[in-house]
PDB file of C-alpha atoms in Angstrom:
ATOM      1  CA  UNK A   1      99.744 138.888 127.508  1.00  0.00           C
ATOM      2  CA  UNK A   2      98.538 141.724 129.736  1.00  0.00           C
ATOM      3  CA  UNK A   3      94.890 142.720 129.687  1.00  0.00           C
ATOM      4  CA  UNK A   4      95.493 145.897 131.657  1.00  0.00           C
ATOM      5  CA  UNK A   5      98.831 147.117 132.969  1.00  0.00           C
ATOM      6  CA  UNK A   6     100.169 150.465 134.021  1.00  0.00           C
ATOM      7  CA  UNK A   7     103.077 152.233 135.630  1.00  0.00           C
ATOM      8  CA  UNK A   8     102.555 155.436 137.611  1.00  0.00           C
ATOM      9  CA  UNK A   9     105.394 157.787 138.490  1.00  0.00           C
ATOM     10  CA  UNK A  10     103.998 160.294 140.964  1.00  0.00           C
ATOM     11  CA  UNK A  11     105.504 163.480 142.356  1.00  0.00           C
ATOM     12  CA  UNK A  12     102.983 165.350 144.503  1.00  0.00           C
ATOM     13  CA  UNK A  13     103.388 168.583 146.478  1.00  0.00           C
ATOM     14  CA  UNK A  14     100.778 170.393 148.518  1.00  0.00           C
ATOM     15  CA  UNK A  15      99.102 170.670 151.885  1.00  0.00           C
ATOM     16  CA  UNK A  16      98.055 167.519 153.667  1.00  0.00           C
ATOM     17  CA  UNK A  17      94.273 167.157 153.944  1.00  0.00           C
ATOM     18  CA  UNK A  18      92.847 166.862 157.463  1.00  0.00           C
ATOM     19  CA  UNK A  19      91.699 163.316 156.723  1.00  0.00           C
ATOM     20  CA  UNK A  20      95.181 162.266 155.501  1.00  0.00           C
ATOM     21  CA  UNK A  21      96.839 163.883 158.550  1.00  0.00           C
ATOM     22  CA  UNK A  22      94.367 162.087 160.826  1.00  0.00           C
ATOM     23  CA  UNK A  23      95.219 158.784 159.127  1.00  0.00           C
ATOM     24  CA  UNK A  24      98.956 159.381 159.692  1.00  0.00           C
ATOM     25  CA  UNK A  25      98.487 160.392 163.330  1.00  0.00           C
ATOM     26  CA  UNK A  26      96.553 157.165 163.873  1.00  0.00           C
ATOM     27  CA  UNK A  27      99.769 155.356 162.815  1.00  0.00           C
ATOM     28  CA  UNK A  28     101.716 157.185 165.552  1.00  0.00           C
ATOM     29  CA  UNK A  29     102.959 160.245 163.653  1.00  0.00           C
ATOM     30  CA  UNK A  30     103.105 163.432 165.764  1.00  0.00           C
ATOM     31  CA  UNK A  31     102.481 166.130 163.173  1.00  0.00           C
ATOM     32  CA  UNK A  32     102.593 169.755 164.376  1.00  0.00           C
ATOM     33  CA  UNK A  33     100.660 171.886 161.919  1.00  0.00           C
ATOM     34  CA  UNK A  34     101.154 175.640 161.392  1.00  0.00           C
ATOM     35  CA  UNK A  35      97.768 177.407 161.205  1.00  0.00           C
ATOM     36  CA  UNK A  36      96.272 173.982 160.554  1.00  0.00           C
ATOM     37  CA  UNK A  37      98.514 173.465 157.507  1.00  0.00           C
ATOM     38  CA  UNK A  38     101.080 170.740 156.839  1.00  0.00           C
ATOM     39  CA  UNK A  39     103.133 171.090 153.636  1.00  0.00           C
ATOM     40  CA  UNK A  40     104.151 167.717 152.192  1.00  0.00           C
ATOM     41  CA  UNK A  41     105.844 166.180 149.209  1.00  0.00           C
ATOM     42  CA  UNK A  42     105.426 162.573 148.128  1.00  0.00           C
ATOM     43  CA  UNK A  43     106.997 160.667 145.283  1.00  0.00           C
ATOM     44  CA  UNK A  44     106.880 157.104 144.142  1.00  0.00           C
ATOM     45  CA  UNK A  45     106.660 154.555 141.399  1.00  0.00           C
ATOM     46  CA  UNK A  46     103.900 151.961 141.266  1.00  0.00           C
ATOM     47  CA  UNK A  47     102.649 149.345 138.867  1.00  0.00           C
ATOM     48  CA  UNK A  48      99.718 146.965 138.618  1.00  0.00           C
ATOM     49  CA  UNK A  49      99.596 144.220 135.984  1.00  0.00           C
ATOM     50  CA  UNK A  50      96.443 142.192 135.261  1.00  0.00           C
ATOM     51  CA  UNK A  51      97.274 139.386 132.758  1.00  0.00           C
ATOM     52  CA  UNK A  52      94.775 137.841 130.349  1.00  0.00           C
ATOM     53  CA  UNK A  53      95.628 134.233 131.177  1.00  0.00           C
ATOM     54  CA  UNK A  54      94.215 133.045 134.540  1.00  0.00           C
ATOM     55  CA  UNK A  55      97.399 130.991 135.071  1.00  0.00           C
ATOM     56  CA  UNK A  56      99.524 134.164 135.143  1.00  0.00           C
ATOM     57  CA  UNK A  57      99.171 136.001 138.472  1.00  0.00           C
ATOM     58  CA  UNK A  58      98.358 139.669 138.914  1.00  0.00           C
ATOM     59  CA  UNK A  59     101.329 141.602 140.294  1.00  0.00           C
ATOM     60  CA  UNK A  60     101.543 144.927 142.119  1.00  0.00           C
ATOM     61  CA  UNK A  61     104.493 146.922 143.380  1.00  0.00           C
ATOM     62  CA  UNK A  62     104.872 150.389 144.862  1.00  0.00           C
ATOM     63  CA  UNK A  63     107.879 152.186 146.361  1.00  0.00           C
ATOM     64  CA  UNK A  64     107.550 155.705 147.726  1.00  0.00           C
ATOM     65  CA  UNK A  65     109.134 158.509 149.725  1.00  0.00           C
ATOM     66  CA  UNK A  66     107.189 160.941 151.903  1.00  0.00           C
ATOM     67  CA  UNK A  67     108.272 164.198 153.550  1.00  0.00           C
ATOM     68  CA  UNK A  68     106.309 166.577 155.787  1.00  0.00           C
ATOM     69  CA  UNK A  69     107.362 170.015 157.046  1.00  0.00           C
ATOM     70  CA  UNK A  70     106.135 170.778 160.544  1.00  0.00           C
ATOM     71  CA  UNK A  71     105.320 174.158 162.127  1.00  0.00           C
ATOM     72  CA  UNK A  72     108.871 174.716 163.410  1.00  0.00           C
ATOM     73  CA  UNK A  73     110.439 173.916 160.024  1.00  0.00           C
ATOM     74  CA  UNK A  74     111.650 170.417 160.940  1.00  0.00           C
ATOM     75  CA  UNK A  75     111.036 167.722 158.354  1.00  0.00           C
ATOM     76  CA  UNK A  76     109.751 164.240 158.939  1.00  0.00           C
ATOM     77  CA  UNK A  77     110.524 161.709 156.203  1.00  0.00           C
ATOM     78  CA  UNK A  78     109.932 158.023 155.611  1.00  0.00           C
ATOM     79  CA  UNK A  79     109.922 155.356 152.911  1.00  0.00           C
ATOM     80  CA  UNK A  80     107.237 152.773 152.248  1.00  0.00           C
ATOM     81  CA  UNK A  81     106.253 150.211 149.677  1.00  0.00           C
ATOM     82  CA  UNK A  82     106.228 146.575 148.713  1.00  0.00           C
ATOM     83  CA  UNK A  83     105.711 143.948 146.031  1.00  0.00           C
ATOM     84  CA  UNK A  84     102.965 141.324 146.129  1.00  0.00           C
ATOM     85  CA  UNK A  85     101.483 138.570 143.967  1.00  0.00           C
ATOM     86  CA  UNK A  86      97.806 137.716 143.390  1.00  0.00           C
ATOM     87  CA  UNK A  87      97.381 134.387 141.578  1.00  0.00           C
ATOM     88  CA  UNK A  88      94.039 133.058 140.408  1.00  0.00           C
ATOM     89  CA  UNK A  89      95.340 129.491 140.822  1.00  0.00           C
ATOM     90  CA  UNK A  90      98.056 128.313 143.168  1.00  0.00           C
ATOM     91  CA  UNK A  91     101.376 127.208 141.707  1.00  0.00           C
ATOM     92  CA  UNK A  92     103.766 126.408 144.550  1.00  0.00           C
ATOM     93  CA  UNK A  93     106.878 126.662 142.379  1.00  0.00           C
ATOM     94  CA  UNK A  94     105.894 130.189 141.347  1.00  0.00           C
ATOM     95  CA  UNK A  95     105.132 131.199 144.928  1.00  0.00           C
ATOM     96  CA  UNK A  96     108.524 129.947 146.143  1.00  0.00           C
ATOM     97  CA  UNK A  97     110.376 131.706 143.311  1.00  0.00           C
ATOM     98  CA  UNK A  98     108.553 134.996 143.978  1.00  0.00           C
ATOM     99  CA  UNK A  99     109.194 134.973 147.724  1.00  0.00           C
ATOM    100  CA  UNK A 100     112.799 133.747 147.458  1.00  0.00           C
ATOM    101  CA  UNK A 101     113.689 136.551 145.051  1.00  0.00           C
ATOM    102  CA  UNK A 102     112.247 139.163 147.409  1.00  0.00           C
ATOM    103  CA  UNK A 103     113.968 137.532 150.394  1.00  0.00           C
ATOM    104  CA  UNK A 104     117.340 137.732 148.624  1.00  0.00           C
ATOM    105  CA  UNK A 105     116.806 141.465 148.021  1.00  0.00           C
ATOM    106  CA  UNK A 106     115.988 142.002 151.720  1.00  0.00           C
ATOM    107  CA  UNK A 107     118.782 139.753 153.006  1.00  0.00           C
ATOM    108  CA  UNK A 108     121.436 141.949 151.351  1.00  0.00           C
ATOM    109  CA  UNK A 109     120.578 144.587 153.952  1.00  0.00           C
ATOM    110  CA  UNK A 110     119.371 142.750 157.067  1.00  0.00           C
ATOM    111  CA  UNK A 111     118.250 139.143 157.602  1.00  0.00           C
ATOM    112  CA  UNK A 112     115.423 140.333 159.878  1.00  0.00           C
ATOM    113  CA  UNK A 113     113.704 142.362 157.139  1.00  0.00           C
ATOM    114  CA  UNK A 114     112.106 139.655 154.980  1.00  0.00           C
ATOM    115  CA  UNK A 115     110.227 137.803 157.778  1.00  0.00           C
ATOM    116  CA  UNK A 116     109.080 141.121 159.266  1.00  0.00           C
ATOM    117  CA  UNK A 117     107.894 142.601 155.958  1.00  0.00           C
ATOM    118  CA  UNK A 118     106.417 139.306 154.714  1.00  0.00           C
ATOM    119  CA  UNK A 119     104.162 139.185 157.797  1.00  0.00           C
ATOM    120  CA  UNK A 120     103.333 142.887 157.392  1.00  0.00           C
ATOM    121  CA  UNK A 121     102.277 142.157 153.796  1.00  0.00           C
ATOM    122  CA  UNK A 122     100.029 139.248 154.847  1.00  0.00           C
ATOM    123  CA  UNK A 123      98.432 141.458 157.508  1.00  0.00           C
ATOM    124  CA  UNK A 124      98.034 144.522 155.275  1.00  0.00           C
ATOM    125  CA  UNK A 125      96.423 142.885 152.219  1.00  0.00           C
ATOM    126  CA  UNK A 126      93.670 141.371 154.333  1.00  0.00           C
ATOM    127  CA  UNK A 127      90.047 141.657 153.187  1.00  0.00           C
ATOM    128  CA  UNK A 128      88.395 141.696 156.605  1.00  0.00           C
ATOM    129  CA  UNK A 129      84.838 141.262 155.371  1.00  0.00           C
ATOM    130  CA  UNK A 130      85.891 138.118 153.441  1.00  0.00           C
ATOM    131  CA  UNK A 131      88.346 136.697 155.989  1.00  0.00           C
ATOM    132  CA  UNK A 132      91.002 136.208 153.314  1.00  0.00           C
ATOM    133  CA  UNK A 133      94.104 137.881 151.897  1.00  0.00           C
ATOM    134  CA  UNK A 134      94.096 139.555 148.501  1.00  0.00           C
ATOM    135  CA  UNK A 135      96.884 137.251 147.287  1.00  0.00           C
ATOM    136  CA  UNK A 136      99.862 135.190 148.445  1.00  0.00           C
ATOM    137  CA  UNK A 137     101.725 138.257 149.672  1.00  0.00           C
ATOM    138  CA  UNK A 138     105.319 139.289 149.247  1.00  0.00           C
ATOM    139  CA  UNK A 139     106.755 142.191 151.221  1.00  0.00           C
ATOM    140  CA  UNK A 140     105.189 145.405 152.518  1.00  0.00           C
ATOM    141  CA  UNK A 141     106.469 148.151 154.835  1.00  0.00           C
ATOM    142  CA  UNK A 142     105.707 151.742 155.751  1.00  0.00           C
ATOM    143  CA  UNK A 143     107.054 154.584 157.921  1.00  0.00           C
ATOM    144  CA  UNK A 144     110.651 153.315 157.603  1.00  0.00           C
ATOM    145  CA  UNK A 145     112.967 156.150 158.699  1.00  0.00           C
ATOM    146  CA  UNK A 146     116.047 154.428 160.117  1.00  0.00           C
ATOM    147  CA  UNK A 147     118.958 153.724 160.265  1.00  0.00           C
ATOM    148  CA  UNK A 148     119.586 156.618 157.808  1.00  0.00           C
ATOM    149  CA  UNK A 149     117.932 158.085 154.711  1.00  0.00           C
ATOM    150  CA  UNK A 150     120.691 156.767 152.412  1.00  0.00           C
ATOM    151  CA  UNK A 151     120.607 153.247 153.877  1.00  0.00           C
ATOM    152  CA  UNK A 152     116.816 152.987 153.628  1.00  0.00           C
ATOM    153  CA  UNK A 153     116.989 154.338 150.054  1.00  0.00           C
ATOM    154  CA  UNK A 154     119.527 151.629 149.116  1.00  0.00           C
ATOM    155  CA  UNK A 155     117.219 148.985 150.590  1.00  0.00           C
ATOM    156  CA  UNK A 156     114.213 150.347 148.672  1.00  0.00           C
ATOM    157  CA  UNK A 157     116.260 150.316 145.450  1.00  0.00           C
ATOM    158  CA  UNK A 158     117.183 146.649 146.031  1.00  0.00           C
ATOM    159  CA  UNK A 159     113.473 145.837 146.436  1.00  0.00           C
ATOM    160  CA  UNK A 160     112.555 147.724 143.254  1.00  0.00           C
ATOM    161  CA  UNK A 161     115.298 145.952 141.271  1.00  0.00           C
ATOM    162  CA  UNK A 162     113.870 142.593 142.402  1.00  0.00           C
ATOM    163  CA  UNK A 163     110.483 143.259 140.744  1.00  0.00           C
ATOM    164  CA  UNK A 164     111.393 142.077 137.225  1.00  0.00           C
ATOM    165  CA  UNK A 165     113.286 138.900 138.264  1.00  0.00           C
ATOM    166  CA  UNK A 166     110.596 137.898 140.781  1.00  0.00           C
ATOM    167  CA  UNK A 167     107.726 138.233 138.290  1.00  0.00           C
ATOM    168  CA  UNK A 168     108.715 137.987 134.618  1.00  0.00           C
ATOM    169  CA  UNK A 169     109.916 134.324 134.769  1.00  0.00           C
ATOM    170  CA  UNK A 170     106.445 133.404 136.086  1.00  0.00           C
ATOM    171  CA  UNK A 171     104.776 135.297 133.224  1.00  0.00           C
ATOM    172  CA  UNK A 172     106.958 133.566 130.622  1.00  0.00           C
ATOM    173  CA  UNK A 173     106.265 130.168 132.171  1.00  0.00           C
ATOM    174  CA  UNK A 174     102.472 130.468 131.959  1.00  0.00           C
ATOM    175  CA  UNK A 175     101.423 133.073 129.386  1.00  0.00           C
ATOM    176  CA  UNK A 176     100.802 130.359 126.752  1.00  0.00           C
ATOM    177  CA  UNK A 177      99.057 127.893 129.106  1.00  0.00           C
ATOM    178  CA  UNK A 178      95.657 126.752 127.854  1.00  0.00           C
ATOM    179  CA  UNK A 179      92.650 127.632 130.010  1.00  0.00           C
ATOM    180  CA  UNK A 180      88.927 126.900 130.111  1.00  0.00           C
ATOM    181  CA  UNK A 181      85.953 129.308 130.274  1.00  0.00           C
ATOM    182  CA  UNK A 182      85.423 128.092 133.875  1.00  0.00           C
ATOM    183  CA  UNK A 183      88.996 129.107 134.779  1.00  0.00           C
ATOM    184  CA  UNK A 184      88.462 132.516 133.183  1.00  0.00           C
ATOM    185  CA  UNK A 185      85.280 132.899 135.248  1.00  0.00           C
ATOM    186  CA  UNK A 186      87.182 132.124 138.465  1.00  0.00           C
ATOM    187  CA  UNK A 187      89.759 134.775 137.473  1.00  0.00           C
ATOM    188  CA  UNK A 188      86.935 137.326 137.148  1.00  0.00           C
ATOM    189  CA  UNK A 189      85.609 136.435 140.617  1.00  0.00           C
ATOM    190  CA  UNK A 190      89.082 136.761 142.150  1.00  0.00           C
ATOM    191  CA  UNK A 191      89.465 140.131 140.453  1.00  0.00           C
ATOM    192  CA  UNK A 192      86.273 141.168 142.216  1.00  0.00           C
ATOM    193  CA  UNK A 193      88.083 140.588 145.510  1.00  0.00           C
ATOM    194  CA  UNK A 194      90.999 142.677 144.237  1.00  0.00           C
ATOM    195  CA  UNK A 195      88.599 145.562 143.578  1.00  0.00           C
ATOM    196  CA  UNK A 196      87.033 145.172 147.030  1.00  0.00           C
ATOM    197  CA  UNK A 197      90.392 145.472 148.773  1.00  0.00           C
ATOM    198  CA  UNK A 198      91.578 148.432 146.723  1.00  0.00           C
ATOM    199  CA  UNK A 199      88.415 150.476 147.143  1.00  0.00           C
ATOM    200  CA  UNK A 200      87.625 149.602 150.764  1.00  0.00           C
ATOM    201  CA  UNK A 201      91.011 149.221 152.487  1.00  0.00           C
ATOM    202  CA  UNK A 202      94.001 150.328 150.407  1.00  0.00           C
ATOM    203  CA  UNK A 203      95.713 153.313 152.016  1.00  0.00           C
ATOM    204  CA  UNK A 204      97.343 154.498 148.778  1.00  0.00           C
ATOM    205  CA  UNK A 205      94.001 154.615 146.963  1.00  0.00           C
ATOM    206  CA  UNK A 206      92.396 156.462 149.874  1.00  0.00           C
ATOM    207  CA  UNK A 207      95.263 158.975 150.080  1.00  0.00           C
ATOM    208  CA  UNK A 208      95.053 159.636 146.337  1.00  0.00           C
ATOM    209  CA  UNK A 209      91.301 160.181 146.429  1.00  0.00           C
ATOM    210  CA  UNK A 210      91.729 162.617 149.350  1.00  0.00           C
ATOM    211  CA  UNK A 211      94.447 164.675 147.611  1.00  0.00           C
ATOM    212  CA  UNK A 212      92.952 167.798 146.004  1.00  0.00           C
ATOM    213  CA  UNK A 213      93.487 167.972 142.244  1.00  0.00           C
ATOM    214  CA  UNK A 214      94.677 164.368 141.972  1.00  0.00           C
ATOM    215  CA  UNK A 215      94.207 162.465 138.716  1.00  0.00           C
ATOM    216  CA  UNK A 216      91.447 159.963 139.452  1.00  0.00           C
ATOM    217  CA  UNK A 217      92.161 157.820 136.370  1.00  0.00           C
ATOM    218  CA  UNK A 218      95.729 157.206 137.599  1.00  0.00           C
ATOM    219  CA  UNK A 219      94.574 156.342 141.129  1.00  0.00           C
ATOM    220  CA  UNK A 220      92.051 153.817 139.774  1.00  0.00           C
ATOM    221  CA  UNK A 221      94.577 152.345 137.314  1.00  0.00           C
ATOM    222  CA  UNK A 222      94.998 149.460 139.780  1.00  0.00           C
ATOM    223  CA  UNK A 223      91.504 148.166 139.026  1.00  0.00           C
ATOM    224  CA  UNK A 224      91.190 145.361 136.456  1.00  0.00           C
ATOM    225  CA  UNK A 225      89.569 145.917 133.076  1.00  0.00           C
ATOM    226  CA  UNK A 226      86.832 143.400 133.959  1.00  0.00           C
ATOM    227  CA  UNK A 227      85.699 141.679 137.162  1.00  0.00           C
ATOM    228  CA  UNK A 228      82.662 139.763 138.381  1.00  0.00           C
ATOM    229  CA  UNK A 229      80.590 139.215 141.508  1.00  0.00           C
ATOM    230  CA  UNK A 230      78.383 136.182 141.936  1.00  0.00           C
ATOM    231  CA  UNK A 231      75.958 135.826 144.788  1.00  0.00           C
ATOM    232  CA  UNK A 232      77.130 133.360 147.488  1.00  0.00           C
ATOM    233  CA  UNK A 233      79.670 131.698 145.199  1.00  0.00           C
ATOM    234  CA  UNK A 234      81.537 128.783 146.818  1.00  0.00           C
ATOM    235  CA  UNK A 235      83.950 126.543 144.887  1.00  0.00           C
ATOM    236  CA  UNK A 236      83.643 122.733 145.162  1.00  0.00           C
ATOM    237  CA  UNK A 237      85.644 121.056 147.953  1.00  0.00           C
ATOM    238  CA  UNK A 238      89.126 119.785 146.960  1.00  0.00           C
ATOM    239  CA  UNK A 239      89.007 121.797 143.723  1.00  0.00           C
ATOM    240  CA  UNK A 240      91.846 123.974 142.402  1.00  0.00           C
ATOM    241  CA  UNK A 241      89.703 126.978 143.299  1.00  0.00           C
ATOM    242  CA  UNK A 242      89.306 125.778 146.903  1.00  0.00           C
ATOM    243  CA  UNK A 243      93.087 125.203 147.083  1.00  0.00           C
ATOM    244  CA  UNK A 244      93.943 128.877 146.498  1.00  0.00           C
ATOM    245  CA  UNK A 245      91.263 129.977 148.980  1.00  0.00           C
ATOM    246  CA  UNK A 246      92.881 127.844 151.694  1.00  0.00           C
ATOM    247  CA  UNK A 247      96.218 129.669 151.232  1.00  0.00           C
ATOM    248  CA  UNK A 248      94.483 133.070 151.191  1.00  0.00           C
ATOM    249  CA  UNK A 249      92.841 132.253 154.512  1.00  0.00           C
ATOM    250  CA  UNK A 250      95.983 130.737 156.071  1.00  0.00           C
ATOM    251  CA  UNK A 251      99.192 132.348 154.730  1.00  0.00           C
ATOM    252  CA  UNK A 252     102.167 130.021 154.199  1.00  0.00           C
ATOM    253  CA  UNK A 253     105.891 130.339 154.736  1.00  0.00           C
ATOM    254  CA  UNK A 254     107.171 129.847 151.178  1.00  0.00           C
ATOM    255  CA  UNK A 255     110.923 130.000 151.707  1.00  0.00           C
ATOM    256  CA  UNK A 256     111.635 127.487 154.503  1.00  0.00           C
TER     257      UNK A 256
END
């Protein structure tokens, strides 16, 4: 069913690289280094699943905790993460199920969270040079450090527990669907976009590559086994391929 799938559990300690610290400061973090050094620890679980069948979407989730010790010994901490879906072809029923399940997980904690993190997801997984999103979104958040560590942790756990129910029913529904060589080709082209986002824009990939001694194979686990790029490829108007592109260019509200 899955052509390439992986789960990474990461626990990383060390000193923040200058580039990583600069990236965090650009997001509004005031980090006071001691002799230019910032000890940090980061931990998280992430998964990327690339199915064989083009009618089963690619799925990614990541939930993480970050802590930095400043020069005076005070610690800054925050949680981040999200779950998002990247279909090759649009199935509205699947999209609604995926988003509703994530909304229910968020709503247990605060009704404002899902709309806020859904928009954040649409904005984050944006391939600027293509003018389209990587997929049909889900939820995404970063730098969450209130109301309290325990409350944010409970919220993150709710999100993580929603991963299986939001995705596996979709897999079971479509993993035996028949598909044509043309549909498989379109899947390869869409995977090319996935690669472009991950290598050009994804903050997690960049952070991993900047961390001294990091395991490169694990960082690049998110990339599909195969992908394709075709010069100036444009799908025919009103085709199934054009339909998914429309949603990637103009994100939809799937739950109302």
